[in-house]
Amino acid sequence: MSSLNSHPDESALDLLFRAYRDACPAPEPSPQFMPRLWQRIEARQRYSSFFGRVARRFVTAGVALSLGMALYLAVPTSYSSLFTSESYVEALAGGRAADALDLELLHSDPFPVD
Amino acid sequence: MLVDFELIKRAQAGDDAAFSEIVLAYRKRILGTIARLIARPEDVEDVAQEVFLRLYFSLEQLRTAEVFEPWLYRLTVNAGYDYLRKQKRRMESRMSDLSEQQVMMADAAAGGRVDLEDQQQARTRELVDSLLDSVSEADRILLTLKEVEGLSLKELEKVYQVNENALKVRLFRARQRVLKAFGANRKNPHPKDAAKAEI
């Protein structure tokens, strides 16, 4: 790409980049490089396993809570269904009958004059 | 490749000795690349360890051992980029924030202990660092990999996983910005001194 450019500064910039490479030689690793690296790896492993354990506990607690809620919601329904065995149509019919009784009482004279 | 595929596969399978061998084979190269990417010698080792740390925890995601080197370069680029972004956030120019090397250079220059070649190299580093500061961190890394590290466009394609044309456009733009800063620097090499002189 550099060869395509004709700007007078282009070649000077290329030379400068090359000189920069020579001016920045690769540093020698310190004797502590590997021990420190393994320390960091082990620290990260401990950290992630700790959070993994915490996350697993949260999931377990969540599942237990969900089951508890489900049981709580399911039990009263089944419990009440033991006592109310009538169907919806039957309940509706019963309600109508009660309404009719109310209407009858409303139209009847509470103090009949003989 | 500095290591064979078998060693990479062993490291992927959880063999720590194999992983250590990989680190030993590549650490000098990675240290050199990072030294040129971040230009702060005292932090080079720390960033290099971060690269190998990321390598350790992501090695199992590597599908084929053949793409190991571009993969390692990508990790290096990402770690360098993260470091440069953090550095940019605390850009106050305090003496305590100067790199150890800069402080040593300043001390040595004051004592007259730095020879001519070292001074020339220090000036080159300072100039290129200031030129690379004129572009974004992402462009700085791309330019360093291409112009200083000497990676080919094909190699960069594998590292960045983008097509050659997109890379060419990005490189051209970054280079133009650096050239502009370079031109300005050549016209006025010490703007601060000039400003002081005017006052």
PDB file of C-alpha atoms in Angstrom:
ATOM      1  CA  MET A   1       0.000   0.000   0.000  1.00  0.00           C
ATOM      2  CA  SER A   2       2.859   2.338   0.813  1.00  0.00           C
ATOM      3  CA  SER A   3       4.193   2.090  -2.713  1.00  0.00           C
ATOM      4  CA  LEU A   4       0.929   3.444  -4.109  1.00  0.00           C
ATOM      5  CA  ASN A   5       1.329   6.703  -2.224  1.00  0.00           C
ATOM      6  CA  SER A   6       3.201   9.577  -3.757  1.00  0.00           C
ATOM      7  CA  HIS A   7       3.163  12.033  -0.868  1.00  0.00           C
ATOM      8  CA  PRO A   8       6.724  13.178  -0.058  1.00  0.00           C
ATOM      9  CA  ASP A   9       6.173  12.397   3.623  1.00  0.00           C
ATOM     10  CA  GLU A  10       5.124   8.807   2.840  1.00  0.00           C
ATOM     11  CA  SER A  11       8.619   7.384   2.526  1.00  0.00           C
ATOM     12  CA  ALA A  12       9.799   9.382   5.533  1.00  0.00           C
ATOM     13  CA  LEU A  13       6.921   7.927   7.544  1.00  0.00           C
ATOM     14  CA  ASP A  14       7.813   4.395   6.424  1.00  0.00           C
ATOM     15  CA  LEU A  15      11.400   4.971   7.540  1.00  0.00           C
ATOM     16  CA  LEU A  16      10.175   6.350  10.830  1.00  0.00           C
ATOM     17  CA  PHE A  17       8.013   3.278  11.471  1.00  0.00           C
ATOM     18  CA  ARG A  18      10.997   1.036  10.724  1.00  0.00           C
ATOM     19  CA  ALA A  19      13.192   3.051  13.079  1.00  0.00           C
ATOM     20  CA  TYR A  20      10.447   2.771  15.700  1.00  0.00           C
ATOM     21  CA  ARG A  21      10.522  -1.004  15.428  1.00  0.00           C
ATOM     22  CA  ASP A  22      14.279  -0.979  16.045  1.00  0.00           C
ATOM     23  CA  ALA A  23      13.857   1.482  18.910  1.00  0.00           C
ATOM     24  CA  CYS A  24      11.334  -0.790  20.635  1.00  0.00           C
ATOM     25  CA  PRO A  25      12.989  -4.177  20.977  1.00  0.00           C
ATOM     26  CA  ALA A  26      11.027  -6.978  22.629  1.00  0.00           C
ATOM     27  CA  PRO A  27      11.668  -6.787  26.367  1.00  0.00           C
ATOM     28  CA  GLU A  28      13.036  -9.831  28.149  1.00  0.00           C
ATOM     29  CA  PRO A  29      10.418 -11.524  30.325  1.00  0.00           C
ATOM     30  CA  SER A  30      11.156 -11.333  34.029  1.00  0.00           C
ATOM     31  CA  PRO A  31      11.788 -14.569  35.985  1.00  0.00           C
ATOM     32  CA  GLN A  32       8.456 -13.966  37.727  1.00  0.00           C
ATOM     33  CA  PHE A  33       6.500 -14.038  34.469  1.00  0.00           C
ATOM     34  CA  MET A  34       5.365 -17.664  34.612  1.00  0.00           C
ATOM     35  CA  PRO A  35       4.729 -17.896  38.389  1.00  0.00           C
ATOM     36  CA  ARG A  36       2.649 -14.698  38.272  1.00  0.00           C
ATOM     37  CA  LEU A  37       0.724 -15.939  35.249  1.00  0.00           C
ATOM     38  CA  TRP A  38      -0.184 -19.189  37.018  1.00  0.00           C
ATOM     39  CA  GLN A  39      -1.161 -17.227  40.136  1.00  0.00           C
ATOM     40  CA  ARG A  40      -3.530 -15.129  38.046  1.00  0.00           C
ATOM     41  CA  ILE A  41      -4.978 -18.214  36.343  1.00  0.00           C
ATOM     42  CA  GLU A  42      -5.600 -19.914  39.700  1.00  0.00           C
ATOM     43  CA  ALA A  43      -7.118 -16.735  41.174  1.00  0.00           C
ATOM     44  CA  ARG A  44      -9.492 -16.482  38.200  1.00  0.00           C
ATOM     45  CA  GLN A  45     -10.423 -20.155  38.544  1.00  0.00           C
ATOM     46  CA  ARG A  46     -11.217 -19.701  42.249  1.00  0.00           C
ATOM     47  CA  TYR A  47     -13.235 -16.585  41.496  1.00  0.00           C
ATOM     48  CA  SER A  48     -15.265 -18.239  38.747  1.00  0.00           C
ATOM     49  CA  SER A  49     -15.847 -21.423  40.773  1.00  0.00           C
ATOM     50  CA  PHE A  50     -17.060 -19.307  43.725  1.00  0.00           C
ATOM     51  CA  PHE A  51     -19.544 -17.486  41.492  1.00  0.00           C
ATOM     52  CA  GLY A  52     -20.507 -20.789  39.894  1.00  0.00           C
ATOM     53  CA  ARG A  53     -21.372 -22.196  43.314  1.00  0.00           C
ATOM     54  CA  VAL A  54     -23.347 -19.069  44.236  1.00  0.00           C
ATOM     55  CA  ALA A  55     -25.215 -19.204  40.925  1.00  0.00           C
ATOM     56  CA  ARG A  56     -26.044 -22.898  41.410  1.00  0.00           C
ATOM     57  CA  ARG A  57     -27.400 -22.157  44.891  1.00  0.00           C
ATOM     58  CA  PHE A  58     -29.546 -19.364  43.498  1.00  0.00           C
ATOM     59  CA  VAL A  59     -30.925 -21.684  40.834  1.00  0.00           C
ATOM     60  CA  THR A  60     -31.675 -24.391  43.421  1.00  0.00           C
ATOM     61  CA  ALA A  61     -33.374 -21.871  45.702  1.00  0.00           C
ATOM     62  CA  GLY A  62     -35.374 -20.523  42.740  1.00  0.00           C
ATOM     63  CA  VAL A  63     -36.576 -23.980  41.749  1.00  0.00           C
ATOM     64  CA  ALA A  64     -37.536 -24.783  45.361  1.00  0.00           C
ATOM     65  CA  LEU A  65     -39.397 -21.484  45.672  1.00  0.00           C
ATOM     66  CA  SER A  66     -41.266 -22.119  42.398  1.00  0.00           C
ATOM     67  CA  LEU A  67     -42.290 -25.600  43.561  1.00  0.00           C
ATOM     68  CA  GLY A  68     -43.451 -24.172  46.890  1.00  0.00           C
ATOM     69  CA  MET A  69     -45.520 -21.497  45.134  1.00  0.00           C
ATOM     70  CA  ALA A  70     -47.004 -24.071  42.774  1.00  0.00           C
ATOM     71  CA  LEU A  71     -47.985 -26.276  45.714  1.00  0.00           C
ATOM     72  CA  TYR A  72     -49.414 -23.310  47.578  1.00  0.00           C
ATOM     73  CA  LEU A  73     -51.572 -22.382  44.591  1.00  0.00           C
ATOM     74  CA  ALA A  74     -52.570 -25.965  43.818  1.00  0.00           C
ATOM     75  CA  VAL A  75     -53.559 -27.100  47.326  1.00  0.00           C
ATOM     76  CA  PRO A  76     -56.377 -24.592  48.093  1.00  0.00           C
ATOM     77  CA  THR A  77     -57.963 -25.295  44.693  1.00  0.00           C
ATOM     78  CA  SER A  78     -58.073 -29.031  45.248  1.00  0.00           C
ATOM     79  CA  TYR A  79     -59.105 -28.522  48.879  1.00  0.00           C
ATOM     80  CA  SER A  80     -62.139 -26.366  47.962  1.00  0.00           C
ATOM     81  CA  SER A  81     -63.066 -28.682  45.128  1.00  0.00           C
ATOM     82  CA  LEU A  82     -63.716 -31.402  47.738  1.00  0.00           C
ATOM     83  CA  PHE A  83     -66.618 -29.360  49.102  1.00  0.00           C
ATOM     84  CA  THR A  84     -68.010 -27.795  45.927  1.00  0.00           C
ATOM     85  CA  SER A  85     -68.852 -30.698  43.688  1.00  0.00           C
ATOM     86  CA  GLU A  86     -71.600 -28.888  41.701  1.00  0.00           C
ATOM     87  CA  SER A  87     -70.918 -27.864  38.139  1.00  0.00           C
ATOM     88  CA  TYR A  88     -71.089 -24.321  36.786  1.00  0.00           C
ATOM     89  CA  VAL A  89     -74.531 -24.925  35.209  1.00  0.00           C
ATOM     90  CA  GLU A  90     -75.831 -26.271  38.497  1.00  0.00           C
ATOM     91  CA  ALA A  91     -74.440 -23.302  40.391  1.00  0.00           C
ATOM     92  CA  LEU A  92     -76.048 -20.933  37.864  1.00  0.00           C
ATOM     93  CA  ALA A  93     -79.399 -22.682  38.191  1.00  0.00           C
ATOM     94  CA  GLY A  94     -79.129 -22.463  41.963  1.00  0.00           C
ATOM     95  CA  GLY A  95     -78.402 -18.752  41.684  1.00  0.00           C
ATOM     96  CA  ARG A  96     -81.453 -18.185  39.488  1.00  0.00           C
ATOM     97  CA  ALA A  97     -83.622 -19.998  41.935  1.00  0.00           C
ATOM     98  CA  ALA A  98     -82.381 -17.773  44.708  1.00  0.00           C
ATOM     99  CA  ASP A  99     -83.036 -14.664  42.541  1.00  0.00           C
ATOM    100  CA  ALA A 100     -86.582 -15.819  41.838  1.00  0.00           C
ATOM    101  CA  LEU A 101     -87.177 -16.272  45.546  1.00  0.00           C
ATOM    102  CA  ASP A 102     -85.944 -12.720  46.201  1.00  0.00           C
ATOM    103  CA  LEU A 103     -88.267 -11.301  43.533  1.00  0.00           C
ATOM    104  CA  GLU A 104     -91.215 -13.175  44.995  1.00  0.00           C
ATOM    105  CA  LEU A 105     -90.531 -11.704  48.428  1.00  0.00           C
ATOM    106  CA  LEU A 106     -90.193  -8.232  46.902  1.00  0.00           C
ATOM    107  CA  HIS A 107     -93.599  -8.365  45.209  1.00  0.00           C
ATOM    108  CA  SER A 108     -95.357  -9.927  48.155  1.00  0.00           C
ATOM    109  CA  ASP A 109     -97.023  -7.569  50.645  1.00  0.00           C
ATOM    110  CA  PRO A 110     -95.260  -7.749  53.985  1.00  0.00           C
ATOM    111  CA  PHE A 111     -98.402  -6.537  55.851  1.00  0.00           C
ATOM    112  CA  PRO A 112    -101.425  -8.033  54.164  1.00  0.00           C
ATOM    113  CA  VAL A 113    -104.749  -6.412  55.087  1.00  0.00           C
ATOM    114  CA  ASP A 114    -107.462  -8.973  55.453  1.00  0.00           C
TER     115      ASP A 114
ATOM    116  CA  MET B   1       4.059 -21.678  13.874  1.00  0.00           C
ATOM    117  CA  LEU B   2       6.310 -21.800  16.914  1.00  0.00           C
ATOM    118  CA  VAL B   3       4.551 -24.869  18.333  1.00  0.00           C
ATOM    119  CA  ASP B   4       2.997 -27.932  16.740  1.00  0.00           C
ATOM    120  CA  PHE B   5      -0.726 -28.606  16.565  1.00  0.00           C
ATOM    121  CA  GLU B   6      -0.446 -31.595  18.867  1.00  0.00           C
ATOM    122  CA  LEU B   7       0.757 -29.352  21.707  1.00  0.00           C
ATOM    123  CA  ILE B   8      -2.193 -26.992  21.184  1.00  0.00           C
ATOM    124  CA  LYS B   9      -4.601 -29.929  21.228  1.00  0.00           C
ATOM    125  CA  ARG B  10      -3.068 -31.183  24.472  1.00  0.00           C
ATOM    126  CA  ALA B  11      -3.440 -27.731  26.026  1.00  0.00           C
ATOM    127  CA  GLN B  12      -7.051 -27.641  24.831  1.00  0.00           C
ATOM    128  CA  ALA B  13      -7.620 -30.952  26.571  1.00  0.00           C
ATOM    129  CA  GLY B  14      -6.504 -29.358  29.857  1.00  0.00           C
ATOM    130  CA  ASP B  15      -2.800 -30.251  29.917  1.00  0.00           C
ATOM    131  CA  ASP B  16      -1.219 -27.397  31.911  1.00  0.00           C
ATOM    132  CA  ALA B  17       2.320 -28.427  31.006  1.00  0.00           C
ATOM    133  CA  ALA B  18       1.423 -28.101  27.315  1.00  0.00           C
ATOM    134  CA  PHE B  19      -0.064 -24.666  27.974  1.00  0.00           C
ATOM    135  CA  SER B  20       3.147 -23.588  29.739  1.00  0.00           C
ATOM    136  CA  GLU B  21       5.146 -24.718  26.716  1.00  0.00           C
ATOM    137  CA  ILE B  22       2.968 -22.592  24.446  1.00  0.00           C
ATOM    138  CA  VAL B  23       3.450 -19.549  26.699  1.00  0.00           C
ATOM    139  CA  LEU B  24       7.220 -20.072  26.749  1.00  0.00           C
ATOM    140  CA  ALA B  25       7.280 -20.313  22.964  1.00  0.00           C
ATOM    141  CA  TYR B  26       5.213 -17.186  22.314  1.00  0.00           C
ATOM    142  CA  ARG B  27       5.849 -14.863  25.259  1.00  0.00           C
ATOM    143  CA  LYS B  28       8.836 -13.045  23.705  1.00  0.00           C
ATOM    144  CA  ARG B  29       6.893 -12.317  20.519  1.00  0.00           C
ATOM    145  CA  ILE B  30       3.817 -11.183  22.430  1.00  0.00           C
ATOM    146  CA  LEU B  31       5.901  -8.999  24.751  1.00  0.00           C
ATOM    147  CA  GLY B  32       7.477  -7.326  21.702  1.00  0.00           C
ATOM    148  CA  THR B  33       4.129  -6.704  20.020  1.00  0.00           C
ATOM    149  CA  ILE B  34       2.600  -5.293  23.198  1.00  0.00           C
ATOM    150  CA  ALA B  35       5.648  -3.101  23.849  1.00  0.00           C
ATOM    151  CA  ARG B  36       5.085  -1.482  20.450  1.00  0.00           C
ATOM    152  CA  LEU B  37       1.310  -1.311  20.840  1.00  0.00           C
ATOM    153  CA  ILE B  38       1.105   0.355  24.230  1.00  0.00           C
ATOM    154  CA  ALA B  39       4.491   2.098  24.490  1.00  0.00           C
ATOM    155  CA  ARG B  40       4.702   1.805  28.301  1.00  0.00           C
ATOM    156  CA  PRO B  41       7.450  -0.659  29.193  1.00  0.00           C
ATOM    157  CA  GLU B  42       6.427  -1.035  32.855  1.00  0.00           C
ATOM    158  CA  ASP B  43       2.965  -2.372  31.885  1.00  0.00           C
ATOM    159  CA  VAL B  44       4.040  -4.656  29.031  1.00  0.00           C
ATOM    160  CA  GLU B  45       4.411  -7.767  31.161  1.00  0.00           C
ATOM    161  CA  ASP B  46       1.077  -7.204  32.863  1.00  0.00           C
ATOM    162  CA  VAL B  47      -0.759  -6.887  29.538  1.00  0.00           C
ATOM    163  CA  ALA B  48       1.089  -9.937  28.160  1.00  0.00           C
ATOM    164  CA  GLN B  49      -0.046 -11.973  31.160  1.00  0.00           C
ATOM    165  CA  GLU B  50      -3.592 -10.799  30.502  1.00  0.00           C
ATOM    166  CA  VAL B  51      -3.268 -12.109  26.921  1.00  0.00           C
ATOM    167  CA  PHE B  52      -2.164 -15.551  28.122  1.00  0.00           C
ATOM    168  CA  LEU B  53      -4.803 -15.539  30.825  1.00  0.00           C
ATOM    169  CA  ARG B  54      -7.486 -14.948  28.171  1.00  0.00           C
ATOM    170  CA  LEU B  55      -5.860 -17.615  26.026  1.00  0.00           C
ATOM    171  CA  TYR B  56      -6.048 -20.137  28.875  1.00  0.00           C
ATOM    172  CA  PHE B  57      -9.763 -19.582  29.423  1.00  0.00           C
ATOM    173  CA  SER B  58     -10.722 -19.382  25.769  1.00  0.00           C
ATOM    174  CA  LEU B  59      -8.519 -22.101  24.316  1.00  0.00           C
ATOM    175  CA  GLU B  60     -11.334 -24.630  24.301  1.00  0.00           C
ATOM    176  CA  GLN B  61     -13.302 -22.350  21.939  1.00  0.00           C
ATOM    177  CA  LEU B  62     -10.569 -22.633  19.297  1.00  0.00           C
ATOM    178  CA  ARG B  63     -11.997 -24.951  16.661  1.00  0.00           C
ATOM    179  CA  THR B  64      -8.868 -25.733  14.650  1.00  0.00           C
ATOM    180  CA  ALA B  65      -5.261 -25.529  15.757  1.00  0.00           C
ATOM    181  CA  GLU B  66      -4.338 -24.034  12.350  1.00  0.00           C
ATOM    182  CA  VAL B  67      -5.850 -20.666  13.277  1.00  0.00           C
ATOM    183  CA  PHE B  68      -4.006 -20.523  16.588  1.00  0.00           C
ATOM    184  CA  GLU B  69      -1.640 -17.656  15.695  1.00  0.00           C
ATOM    185  CA  PRO B  70      -4.284 -15.240  14.330  1.00  0.00           C
ATOM    186  CA  TRP B  71      -6.356 -16.152  17.411  1.00  0.00           C
ATOM    187  CA  LEU B  72      -3.457 -15.268  19.704  1.00  0.00           C
ATOM    188  CA  TYR B  73      -2.888 -12.025  17.801  1.00  0.00           C
ATOM    189  CA  ARG B  74      -6.567 -11.169  18.203  1.00  0.00           C
ATOM    190  CA  LEU B  75      -6.314 -11.695  21.951  1.00  0.00           C
ATOM    191  CA  THR B  76      -3.201  -9.490  21.962  1.00  0.00           C
ATOM    192  CA  VAL B  77      -4.959  -6.776  19.989  1.00  0.00           C
ATOM    193  CA  ASN B  78      -7.980  -6.872  22.305  1.00  0.00           C
ATOM    194  CA  ALA B  79      -5.862  -6.730  25.464  1.00  0.00           C
ATOM    195  CA  GLY B  80      -3.815  -3.847  24.022  1.00  0.00           C
ATOM    196  CA  TYR B  81      -6.984  -2.037  23.007  1.00  0.00           C
ATOM    197  CA  ASP B  82      -8.521  -2.447  26.473  1.00  0.00           C
ATOM    198  CA  TYR B  83      -5.333  -1.154  28.058  1.00  0.00           C
ATOM    199  CA  LEU B  84      -5.131   1.898  25.766  1.00  0.00           C
ATOM    200  CA  ARG B  85      -8.773   2.764  26.435  1.00  0.00           C
ATOM    201  CA  LYS B  86      -8.208   2.599  30.197  1.00  0.00           C
ATOM    202  CA  GLN B  87      -5.081   4.711  29.815  1.00  0.00           C
ATOM    203  CA  LYS B  88      -6.950   7.320  27.817  1.00  0.00           C
ATOM    204  CA  ARG B  89      -9.398   7.733  30.692  1.00  0.00           C
ATOM    205  CA  ARG B  90      -6.621   8.849  33.003  1.00  0.00           C
ATOM    206  CA  MET B  91      -4.665  11.060  30.687  1.00  0.00           C
ATOM    207  CA  GLU B  92      -3.580  13.698  33.198  1.00  0.00           C
ATOM    208  CA  SER B  93       0.001  14.509  32.476  1.00  0.00           C
ATOM    209  CA  ARG B  94       1.463  14.196  35.941  1.00  0.00           C
ATOM    210  CA  MET B  95       5.009  13.235  36.758  1.00  0.00           C
ATOM    211  CA  SER B  96       3.736  10.165  38.590  1.00  0.00           C
ATOM    212  CA  ASP B  97       1.879   9.139  35.454  1.00  0.00           C
ATOM    213  CA  LEU B  98       4.983   9.185  33.284  1.00  0.00           C
ATOM    214  CA  SER B  99       6.279   5.790  32.314  1.00  0.00           C
ATOM    215  CA  GLU B 100       9.266   4.439  34.210  1.00  0.00           C
ATOM    216  CA  GLN B 101      11.275   4.602  31.036  1.00  0.00           C
ATOM    217  CA  GLN B 102      10.403   8.263  30.485  1.00  0.00           C
ATOM    218  CA  VAL B 103      11.389   9.072  34.058  1.00  0.00           C
ATOM    219  CA  MET B 104      14.631   7.121  33.647  1.00  0.00           C
ATOM    220  CA  MET B 105      15.317   8.929  30.389  1.00  0.00           C
ATOM    221  CA  ALA B 106      14.654  12.268  32.016  1.00  0.00           C
ATOM    222  CA  ASP B 107      16.929  11.407  34.954  1.00  0.00           C
ATOM    223  CA  ALA B 108      19.645  10.032  32.755  1.00  0.00           C
ATOM    224  CA  ALA B 109      19.473  12.949  30.340  1.00  0.00           C
ATOM    225  CA  ALA B 110      19.801  15.303  33.252  1.00  0.00           C
ATOM    226  CA  GLY B 111      22.891  13.415  34.402  1.00  0.00           C
ATOM    227  CA  GLY B 112      24.292  13.236  30.888  1.00  0.00           C
ATOM    228  CA  ARG B 113      24.430   9.453  31.026  1.00  0.00           C
ATOM    229  CA  VAL B 114      22.430   8.685  27.892  1.00  0.00           C
ATOM    230  CA  ASP B 115      24.486   8.209  24.797  1.00  0.00           C
ATOM    231  CA  LEU B 116      23.631   9.650  21.410  1.00  0.00           C
ATOM    232  CA  GLU B 117      22.068   6.481  19.994  1.00  0.00           C
ATOM    233  CA  ASP B 118      19.775   6.058  22.994  1.00  0.00           C
ATOM    234  CA  GLN B 119      18.732   9.700  22.684  1.00  0.00           C
ATOM    235  CA  GLN B 120      17.971   9.198  18.996  1.00  0.00           C
ATOM    236  CA  GLN B 121      15.889   6.091  19.741  1.00  0.00           C
ATOM    237  CA  ALA B 122      14.071   7.868  22.553  1.00  0.00           C
ATOM    238  CA  ARG B 123      13.225  10.716  20.172  1.00  0.00           C
ATOM    239  CA  THR B 124      11.968   8.242  17.567  1.00  0.00           C
ATOM    240  CA  ARG B 125       9.759   6.536  20.154  1.00  0.00           C
ATOM    241  CA  GLU B 126       8.448   9.854  21.398  1.00  0.00           C
ATOM    242  CA  LEU B 127       7.700  11.088  17.877  1.00  0.00           C
ATOM    243  CA  VAL B 128       5.949   7.892  16.719  1.00  0.00           C
ATOM    244  CA  ASP B 129       3.993   7.662  19.967  1.00  0.00           C
ATOM    245  CA  SER B 130       2.787  11.239  19.550  1.00  0.00           C
ATOM    246  CA  LEU B 131       1.862  10.558  15.898  1.00  0.00           C
ATOM    247  CA  LEU B 132      -0.043   7.402  16.847  1.00  0.00           C
ATOM    248  CA  ASP B 133      -1.840   9.397  19.531  1.00  0.00           C
ATOM    249  CA  SER B 134      -3.419  11.417  16.721  1.00  0.00           C
ATOM    250  CA  VAL B 135      -5.574   8.419  15.687  1.00  0.00           C
ATOM    251  CA  SER B 136      -8.032   6.272  17.630  1.00  0.00           C
ATOM    252  CA  GLU B 137      -6.844   3.316  19.717  1.00  0.00           C
ATOM    253  CA  ALA B 138      -8.249   0.903  17.121  1.00  0.00           C
ATOM    254  CA  ASP B 139      -6.403   2.642  14.270  1.00  0.00           C
ATOM    255  CA  ARG B 140      -3.234   2.883  16.354  1.00  0.00           C
ATOM    256  CA  ILE B 141      -3.259  -0.882  16.824  1.00  0.00           C
ATOM    257  CA  LEU B 142      -4.028  -1.567  13.162  1.00  0.00           C
ATOM    258  CA  LEU B 143      -1.227   0.750  11.986  1.00  0.00           C
ATOM    259  CA  THR B 144       1.248  -0.731  14.455  1.00  0.00           C
ATOM    260  CA  LEU B 145       0.454  -4.279  13.351  1.00  0.00           C
ATOM    261  CA  LYS B 146       0.786  -3.351   9.675  1.00  0.00           C
ATOM    262  CA  GLU B 147       3.585  -0.799   9.613  1.00  0.00           C
ATOM    263  CA  VAL B 148       5.696  -1.735  12.620  1.00  0.00           C
ATOM    264  CA  GLU B 149       5.017  -5.430  13.195  1.00  0.00           C
ATOM    265  CA  GLY B 150       4.976  -6.008   9.443  1.00  0.00           C
ATOM    266  CA  LEU B 151       1.861  -8.189   9.261  1.00  0.00           C
ATOM    267  CA  SER B 152       0.551  -8.709   5.731  1.00  0.00           C
ATOM    268  CA  LEU B 153      -2.997  -7.827   4.714  1.00  0.00           C
ATOM    269  CA  LYS B 154      -3.797 -11.558   4.541  1.00  0.00           C
ATOM    270  CA  GLU B 155      -2.608 -12.022   8.121  1.00  0.00           C
ATOM    271  CA  LEU B 156      -4.551  -8.976   9.272  1.00  0.00           C
ATOM    272  CA  GLU B 157      -7.630 -10.341   7.533  1.00  0.00           C
ATOM    273  CA  LYS B 158      -7.417 -13.452   9.719  1.00  0.00           C
ATOM    274  CA  VAL B 159      -6.810 -11.429  12.875  1.00  0.00           C
ATOM    275  CA  TYR B 160      -9.640  -8.961  12.320  1.00  0.00           C
ATOM    276  CA  GLN B 161     -11.939 -11.319  10.392  1.00  0.00           C
ATOM    277  CA  VAL B 162     -12.888  -8.605   7.927  1.00  0.00           C
ATOM    278  CA  ASN B 163     -12.277  -8.497   4.184  1.00  0.00           C
ATOM    279  CA  GLU B 164      -9.147  -7.038   2.634  1.00  0.00           C
ATOM    280  CA  ASN B 165     -10.897  -4.039   1.071  1.00  0.00           C
ATOM    281  CA  ALA B 166     -12.348  -2.893   4.386  1.00  0.00           C
ATOM    282  CA  LEU B 167      -8.891  -3.196   5.940  1.00  0.00           C
ATOM    283  CA  LYS B 168      -7.300  -1.238   3.110  1.00  0.00           C
ATOM    284  CA  VAL B 169      -9.791   1.593   3.523  1.00  0.00           C
ATOM    285  CA  ARG B 170      -9.278   1.718   7.262  1.00  0.00           C
ATOM    286  CA  LEU B 171      -5.509   1.594   6.937  1.00  0.00           C
ATOM    287  CA  PHE B 172      -5.511   4.314   4.295  1.00  0.00           C
ATOM    288  CA  ARG B 173      -7.598   6.644   6.447  1.00  0.00           C
ATOM    289  CA  ALA B 174      -5.503   5.994   9.557  1.00  0.00           C
ATOM    290  CA  ARG B 175      -2.322   6.556   7.604  1.00  0.00           C
ATOM    291  CA  GLN B 176      -3.645   9.815   6.172  1.00  0.00           C
ATOM    292  CA  ARG B 177      -4.355  11.085   9.679  1.00  0.00           C
ATOM    293  CA  VAL B 178      -0.883  10.128  10.855  1.00  0.00           C
ATOM    294  CA  LEU B 179       0.634  11.741   7.750  1.00  0.00           C
ATOM    295  CA  LYS B 180      -1.227  14.938   8.478  1.00  0.00           C
ATOM    296  CA  ALA B 181       0.122  14.965  12.044  1.00  0.00           C
ATOM    297  CA  PHE B 182       3.573  14.088  10.699  1.00  0.00           C
ATOM    298  CA  GLY B 183       3.476  16.994   8.238  1.00  0.00           C
ATOM    299  CA  ALA B 184       2.433  19.372  11.000  1.00  0.00           C
ATOM    300  CA  ASN B 185       5.198  18.043  13.237  1.00  0.00           C
ATOM    301  CA  ARG B 186       7.842  18.535  10.524  1.00  0.00           C
ATOM    302  CA  LYS B 187       6.763  22.133   9.998  1.00  0.00           C
ATOM    303  CA  ASN B 188       6.720  22.830  13.720  1.00  0.00           C
ATOM    304  CA  PRO B 189       8.596  20.132  15.632  1.00  0.00           C
ATOM    305  CA  HIS B 190       8.207  21.762  19.063  1.00  0.00           C
ATOM    306  CA  PRO B 191       4.904  23.672  19.153  1.00  0.00           C
ATOM    307  CA  LYS B 192       5.125  24.117  22.920  1.00  0.00           C
ATOM    308  CA  ASP B 193       8.565  25.741  22.631  1.00  0.00           C
ATOM    309  CA  ALA B 194       7.297  27.961  19.831  1.00  0.00           C
ATOM    310  CA  ALA B 195       4.320  29.000  21.928  1.00  0.00           C
ATOM    311  CA  LYS B 196       6.624  29.808  24.842  1.00  0.00           C
ATOM    312  CA  ALA B 197       8.880  31.851  22.530  1.00  0.00           C
ATOM    313  CA  GLU B 198       5.891  33.882  21.319  1.00  0.00           C
ATOM    314  CA  ILE B 199       4.958  34.684  24.922  1.00  0.00           C
TER     315      ILE B 199
END
